[in-house]
CSV table of C-alpha atoms and ligand atoms in Angstrom, one decimal:
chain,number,residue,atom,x,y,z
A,1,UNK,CA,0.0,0.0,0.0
A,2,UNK,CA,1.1,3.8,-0.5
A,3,UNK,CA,-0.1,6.5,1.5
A,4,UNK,CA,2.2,9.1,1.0
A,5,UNK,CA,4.3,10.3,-1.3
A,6,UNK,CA,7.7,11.9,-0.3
A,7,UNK,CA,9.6,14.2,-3.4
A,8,UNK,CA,12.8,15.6,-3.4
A,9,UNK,CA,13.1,18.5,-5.2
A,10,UNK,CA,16.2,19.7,-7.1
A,11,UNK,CA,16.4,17.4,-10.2
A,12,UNK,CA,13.2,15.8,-8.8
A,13,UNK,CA,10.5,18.1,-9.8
A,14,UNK,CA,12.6,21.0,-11.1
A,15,UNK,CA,16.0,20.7,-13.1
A,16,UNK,CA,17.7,23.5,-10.8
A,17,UNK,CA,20.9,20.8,-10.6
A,18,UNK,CA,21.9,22.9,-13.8
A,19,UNK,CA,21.6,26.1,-11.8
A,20,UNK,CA,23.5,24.6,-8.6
A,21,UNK,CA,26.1,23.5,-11.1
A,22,UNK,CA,26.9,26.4,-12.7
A,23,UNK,CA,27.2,28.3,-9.5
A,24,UNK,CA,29.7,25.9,-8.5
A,25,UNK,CA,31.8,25.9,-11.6
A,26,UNK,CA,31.5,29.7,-11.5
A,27,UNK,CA,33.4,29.4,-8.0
A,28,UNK,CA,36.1,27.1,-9.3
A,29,UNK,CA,36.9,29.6,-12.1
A,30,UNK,CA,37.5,32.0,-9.5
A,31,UNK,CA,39.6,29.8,-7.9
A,32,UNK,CA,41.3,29.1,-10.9
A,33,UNK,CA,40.3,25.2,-12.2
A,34,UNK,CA,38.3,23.4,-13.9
A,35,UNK,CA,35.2,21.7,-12.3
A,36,UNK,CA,33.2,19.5,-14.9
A,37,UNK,CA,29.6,18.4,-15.2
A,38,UNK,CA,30.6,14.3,-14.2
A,39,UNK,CA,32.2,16.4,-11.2
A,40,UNK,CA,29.3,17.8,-10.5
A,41,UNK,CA,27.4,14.6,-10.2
A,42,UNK,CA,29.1,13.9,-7.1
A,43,UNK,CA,27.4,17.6,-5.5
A,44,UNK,CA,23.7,16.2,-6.0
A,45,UNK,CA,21.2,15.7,-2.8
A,46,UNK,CA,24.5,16.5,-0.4
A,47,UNK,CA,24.4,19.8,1.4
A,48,UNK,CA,25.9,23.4,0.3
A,49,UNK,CA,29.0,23.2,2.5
A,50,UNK,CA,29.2,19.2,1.7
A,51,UNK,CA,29.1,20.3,-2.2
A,52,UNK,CA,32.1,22.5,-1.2
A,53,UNK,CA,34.7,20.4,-0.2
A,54,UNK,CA,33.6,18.1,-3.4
A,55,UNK,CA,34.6,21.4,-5.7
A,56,UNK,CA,37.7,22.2,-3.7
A,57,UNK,CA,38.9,18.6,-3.7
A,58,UNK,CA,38.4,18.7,-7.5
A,59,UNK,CA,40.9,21.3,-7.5
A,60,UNK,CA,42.8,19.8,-4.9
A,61,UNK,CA,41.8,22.7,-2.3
A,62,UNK,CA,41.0,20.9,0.2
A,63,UNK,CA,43.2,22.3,2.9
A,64,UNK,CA,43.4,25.2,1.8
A,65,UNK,CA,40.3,27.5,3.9
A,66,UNK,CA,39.8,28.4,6.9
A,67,UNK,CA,36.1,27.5,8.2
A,68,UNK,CA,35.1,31.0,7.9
A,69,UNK,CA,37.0,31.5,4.3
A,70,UNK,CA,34.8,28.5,3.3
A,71,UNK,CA,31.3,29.7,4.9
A,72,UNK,CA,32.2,32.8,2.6
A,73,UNK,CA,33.0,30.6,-0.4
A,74,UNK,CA,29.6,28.9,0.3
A,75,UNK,CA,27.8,32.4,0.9
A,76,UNK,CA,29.4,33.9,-2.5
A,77,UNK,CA,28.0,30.5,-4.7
A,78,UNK,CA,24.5,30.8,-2.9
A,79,UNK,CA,24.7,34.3,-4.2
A,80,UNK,CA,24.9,33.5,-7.4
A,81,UNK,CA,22.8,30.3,-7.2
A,82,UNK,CA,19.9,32.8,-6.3
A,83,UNK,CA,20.4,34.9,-9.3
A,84,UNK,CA,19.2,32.0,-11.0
A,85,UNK,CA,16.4,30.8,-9.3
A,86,UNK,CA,14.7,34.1,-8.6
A,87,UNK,CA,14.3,34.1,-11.7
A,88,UNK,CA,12.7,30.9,-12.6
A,89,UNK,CA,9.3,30.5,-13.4
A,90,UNK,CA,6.1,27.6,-13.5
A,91,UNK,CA,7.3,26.7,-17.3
A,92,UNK,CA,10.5,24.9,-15.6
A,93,UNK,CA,8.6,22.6,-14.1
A,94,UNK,CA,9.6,19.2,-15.0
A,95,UNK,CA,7.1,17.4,-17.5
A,96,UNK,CA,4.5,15.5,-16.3
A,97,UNK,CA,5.3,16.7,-12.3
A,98,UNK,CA,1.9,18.7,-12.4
A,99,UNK,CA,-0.6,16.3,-13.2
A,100,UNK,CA,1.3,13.3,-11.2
A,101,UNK,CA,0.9,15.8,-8.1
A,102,UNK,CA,-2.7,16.2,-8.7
A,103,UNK,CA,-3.6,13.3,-9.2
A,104,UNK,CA,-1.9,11.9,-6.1
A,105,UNK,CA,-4.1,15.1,-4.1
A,106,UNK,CA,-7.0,14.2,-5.6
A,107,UNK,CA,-6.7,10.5,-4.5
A,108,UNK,CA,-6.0,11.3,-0.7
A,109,UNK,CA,-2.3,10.6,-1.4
A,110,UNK,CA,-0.4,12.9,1.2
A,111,UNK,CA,2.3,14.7,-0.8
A,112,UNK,CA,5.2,16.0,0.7
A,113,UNK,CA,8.4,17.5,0.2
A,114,UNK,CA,12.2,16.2,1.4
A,115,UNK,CA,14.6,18.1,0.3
A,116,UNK,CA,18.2,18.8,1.2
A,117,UNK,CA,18.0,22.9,0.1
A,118,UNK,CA,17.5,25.6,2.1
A,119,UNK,CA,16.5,27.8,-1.0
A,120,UNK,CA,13.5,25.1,-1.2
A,121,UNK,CA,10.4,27.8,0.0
A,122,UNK,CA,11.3,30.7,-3.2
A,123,UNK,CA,11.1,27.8,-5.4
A,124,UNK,CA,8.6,26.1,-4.7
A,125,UNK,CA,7.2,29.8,-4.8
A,126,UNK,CA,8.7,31.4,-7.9
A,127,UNK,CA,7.2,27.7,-9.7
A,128,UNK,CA,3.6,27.6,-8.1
A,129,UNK,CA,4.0,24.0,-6.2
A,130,UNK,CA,4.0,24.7,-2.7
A,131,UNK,CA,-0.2,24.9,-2.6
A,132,UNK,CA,0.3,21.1,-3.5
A,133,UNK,CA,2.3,20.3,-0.5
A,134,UNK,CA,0.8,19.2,2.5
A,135,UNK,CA,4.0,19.1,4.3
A,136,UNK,CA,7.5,20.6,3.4
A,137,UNK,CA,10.9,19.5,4.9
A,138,UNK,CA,13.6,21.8,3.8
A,139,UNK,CA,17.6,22.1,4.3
A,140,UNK,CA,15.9,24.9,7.4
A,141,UNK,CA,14.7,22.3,9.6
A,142,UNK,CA,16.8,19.4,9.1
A,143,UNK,CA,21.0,19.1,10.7
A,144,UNK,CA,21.7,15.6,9.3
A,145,UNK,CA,22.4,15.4,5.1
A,146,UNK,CA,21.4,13.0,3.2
A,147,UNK,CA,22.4,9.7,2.8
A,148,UNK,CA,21.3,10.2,6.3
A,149,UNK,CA,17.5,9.5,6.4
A,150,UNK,CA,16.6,12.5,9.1
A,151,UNK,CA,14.8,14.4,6.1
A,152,UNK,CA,12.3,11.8,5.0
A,153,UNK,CA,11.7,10.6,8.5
A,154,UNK,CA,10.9,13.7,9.2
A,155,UNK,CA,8.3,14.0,6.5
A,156,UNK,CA,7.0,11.0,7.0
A,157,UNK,CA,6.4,11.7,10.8
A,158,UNK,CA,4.4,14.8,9.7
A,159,UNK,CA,2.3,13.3,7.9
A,160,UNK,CA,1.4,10.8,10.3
A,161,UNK,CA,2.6,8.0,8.3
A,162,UNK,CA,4.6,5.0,9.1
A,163,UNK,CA,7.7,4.1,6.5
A,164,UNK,CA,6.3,1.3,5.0
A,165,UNK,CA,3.7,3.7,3.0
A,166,UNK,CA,6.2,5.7,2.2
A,167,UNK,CA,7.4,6.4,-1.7
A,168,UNK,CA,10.4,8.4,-2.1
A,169,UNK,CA,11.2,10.1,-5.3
A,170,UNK,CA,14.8,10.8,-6.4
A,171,UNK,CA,17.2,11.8,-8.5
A,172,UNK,CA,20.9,11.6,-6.3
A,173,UNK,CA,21.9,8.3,-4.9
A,174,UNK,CA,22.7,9.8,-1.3
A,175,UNK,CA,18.5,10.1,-1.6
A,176,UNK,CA,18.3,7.1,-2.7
A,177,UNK,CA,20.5,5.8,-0.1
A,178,UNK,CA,18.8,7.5,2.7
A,179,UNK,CA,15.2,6.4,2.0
A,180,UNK,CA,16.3,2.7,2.1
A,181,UNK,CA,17.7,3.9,6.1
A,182,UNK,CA,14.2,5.3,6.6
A,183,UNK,CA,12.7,2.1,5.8
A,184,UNK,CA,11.2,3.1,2.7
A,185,UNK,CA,10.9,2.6,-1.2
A,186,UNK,CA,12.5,5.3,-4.1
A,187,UNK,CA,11.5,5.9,-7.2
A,188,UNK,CA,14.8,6.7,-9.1
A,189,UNK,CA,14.0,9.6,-11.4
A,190,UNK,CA,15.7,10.6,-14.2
A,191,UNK,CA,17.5,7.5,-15.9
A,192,UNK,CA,21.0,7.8,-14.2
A,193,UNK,CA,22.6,4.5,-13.9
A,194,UNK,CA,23.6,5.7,-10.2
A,195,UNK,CA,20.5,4.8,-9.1
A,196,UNK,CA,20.3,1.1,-9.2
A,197,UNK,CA,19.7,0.5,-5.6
A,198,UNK,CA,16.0,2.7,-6.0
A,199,UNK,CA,12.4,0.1,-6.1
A,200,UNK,CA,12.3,1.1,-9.6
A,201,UNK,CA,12.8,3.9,-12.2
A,202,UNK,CA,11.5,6.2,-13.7
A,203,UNK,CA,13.0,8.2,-16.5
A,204,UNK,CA,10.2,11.0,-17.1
A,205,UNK,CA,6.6,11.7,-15.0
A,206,UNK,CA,5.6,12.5,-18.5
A,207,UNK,CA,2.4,10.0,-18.8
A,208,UNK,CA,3.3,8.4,-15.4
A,209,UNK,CA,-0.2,7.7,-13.0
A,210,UNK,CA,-0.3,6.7,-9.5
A,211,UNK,CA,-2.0,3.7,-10.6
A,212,UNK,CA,1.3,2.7,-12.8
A,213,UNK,CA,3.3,3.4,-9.5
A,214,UNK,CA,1.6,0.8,-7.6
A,215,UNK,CA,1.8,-1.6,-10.4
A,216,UNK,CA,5.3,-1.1,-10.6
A,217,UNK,CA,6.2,-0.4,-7.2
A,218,UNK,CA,3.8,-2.7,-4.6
B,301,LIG,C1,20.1,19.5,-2.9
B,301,LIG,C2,20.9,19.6,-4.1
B,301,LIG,O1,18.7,19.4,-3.2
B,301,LIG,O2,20.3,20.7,-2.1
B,301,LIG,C3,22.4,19.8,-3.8
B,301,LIG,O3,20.7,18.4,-4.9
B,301,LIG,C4,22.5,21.1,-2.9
B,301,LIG,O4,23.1,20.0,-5.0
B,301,LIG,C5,21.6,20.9,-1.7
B,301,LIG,O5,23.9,21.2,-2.5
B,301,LIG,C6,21.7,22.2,-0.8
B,301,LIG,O6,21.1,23.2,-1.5
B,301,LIG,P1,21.1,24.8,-1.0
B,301,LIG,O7,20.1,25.4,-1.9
B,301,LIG,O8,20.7,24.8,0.4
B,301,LIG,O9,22.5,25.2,-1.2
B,302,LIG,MG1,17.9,16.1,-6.1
């Protein structure tokens, strides 16, 4: 049975891993190397100052800030990170995110959010989606990243429901990891082969229904 449906969000329901990306290959210009897209891979569903020490270990930085030097660093890449997203609209919604969601509300499905960002709330705002939440766990009220399963526990506690009837929806295999720690099934979106270890796959929501998740899935 599935009673609730748990999303991340960056790469999930909105392809904002481009955004994040750039930011950080913006930064390791500055710094003066070269940080490529498969090193970029290795940044997705981890926290911002997590994503850090992946670019500066790219460039072989590692040791090279002070804590404060890298909260800066961090700061200066959120900066430009928000450029981006403050700037995004409902039309980069991912395709076929819209109508899954409402059909899931209409159903009695809950729907919630678990994601790793603490720039979750704008946008979810700047794309429309947050009136089709009926809880959100954001990168605000959780201390432990993912793989660590606090986020999606704590979603699942909100909405009242046990793990088992939990469905988590990913695109990063430290989600993937961390919803098999909470004791529940994932849905690995978006094709990449680094998602083996998810329930099953699913390479677009274009066309997908809840009934074809339960066929798939239960
Ligand atoms: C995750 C992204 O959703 O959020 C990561 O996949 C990102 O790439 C993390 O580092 C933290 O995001 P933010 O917006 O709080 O820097
Ligand atoms: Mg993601």
């Amino acid at each position: 049975m599935i009673s609730c449906c748990i999303f991340d969000l960056d790469g999930v329901l909105v392809d904002t891993a481009k955004y994040h990306y750039l930011a950080w290959a913006a930064l390791a210009r500055e710094l003066g190397f070269d940080f490529t897209p498969e090193q970029g891979e290795a940044t997705k569903g981890v926290s911002r100052m997590a994503s850090l020490d992946i670019v500066l270990r790219a460039g072989g930085m590692e040791n090279r800030f002070t804590p404060e030097e890298k909260e800066r660093l961090a700061a200066g890449k959120n900066a430009r990170y928000l450029e981006y997203i403050t700037r995004m609209t409902a039309d980069e919604v991912l395709p076929g995110v819209l109508p899954f969601l409402q059909e899931l509300r209409a159903a009695g499905i809950k729907v919630v959010l678990g994601s790793a960002s603490k720039n979750a709330g704008v946008i979810l705002d700047r794309c429309g989606l947050r009136p089709l939440f009926d809880h959100i766990v954001d990168g605000t009220l959780v201390s432990k990243a993912k793989p660590d399963p606090e986020v999606f526990a704590k979603g699942a506690e909100l909405a009242g429901m046990p793990p088992a009837v939990c469905v988590v929806f990913e695109d990063a295999a430290a989600g993937v990891e961390a919803a098999a720690r909470a004791g529940m099934r994932s849905v690995g979106v978006g094709g990449s082969p680094l998602l083996d270890k998810a329930s099953m796959q699913l390479p677009t929501f274009e066309g997908f229904t809840f009934e074809k998740l339960c066929n798939q899935i239960d």
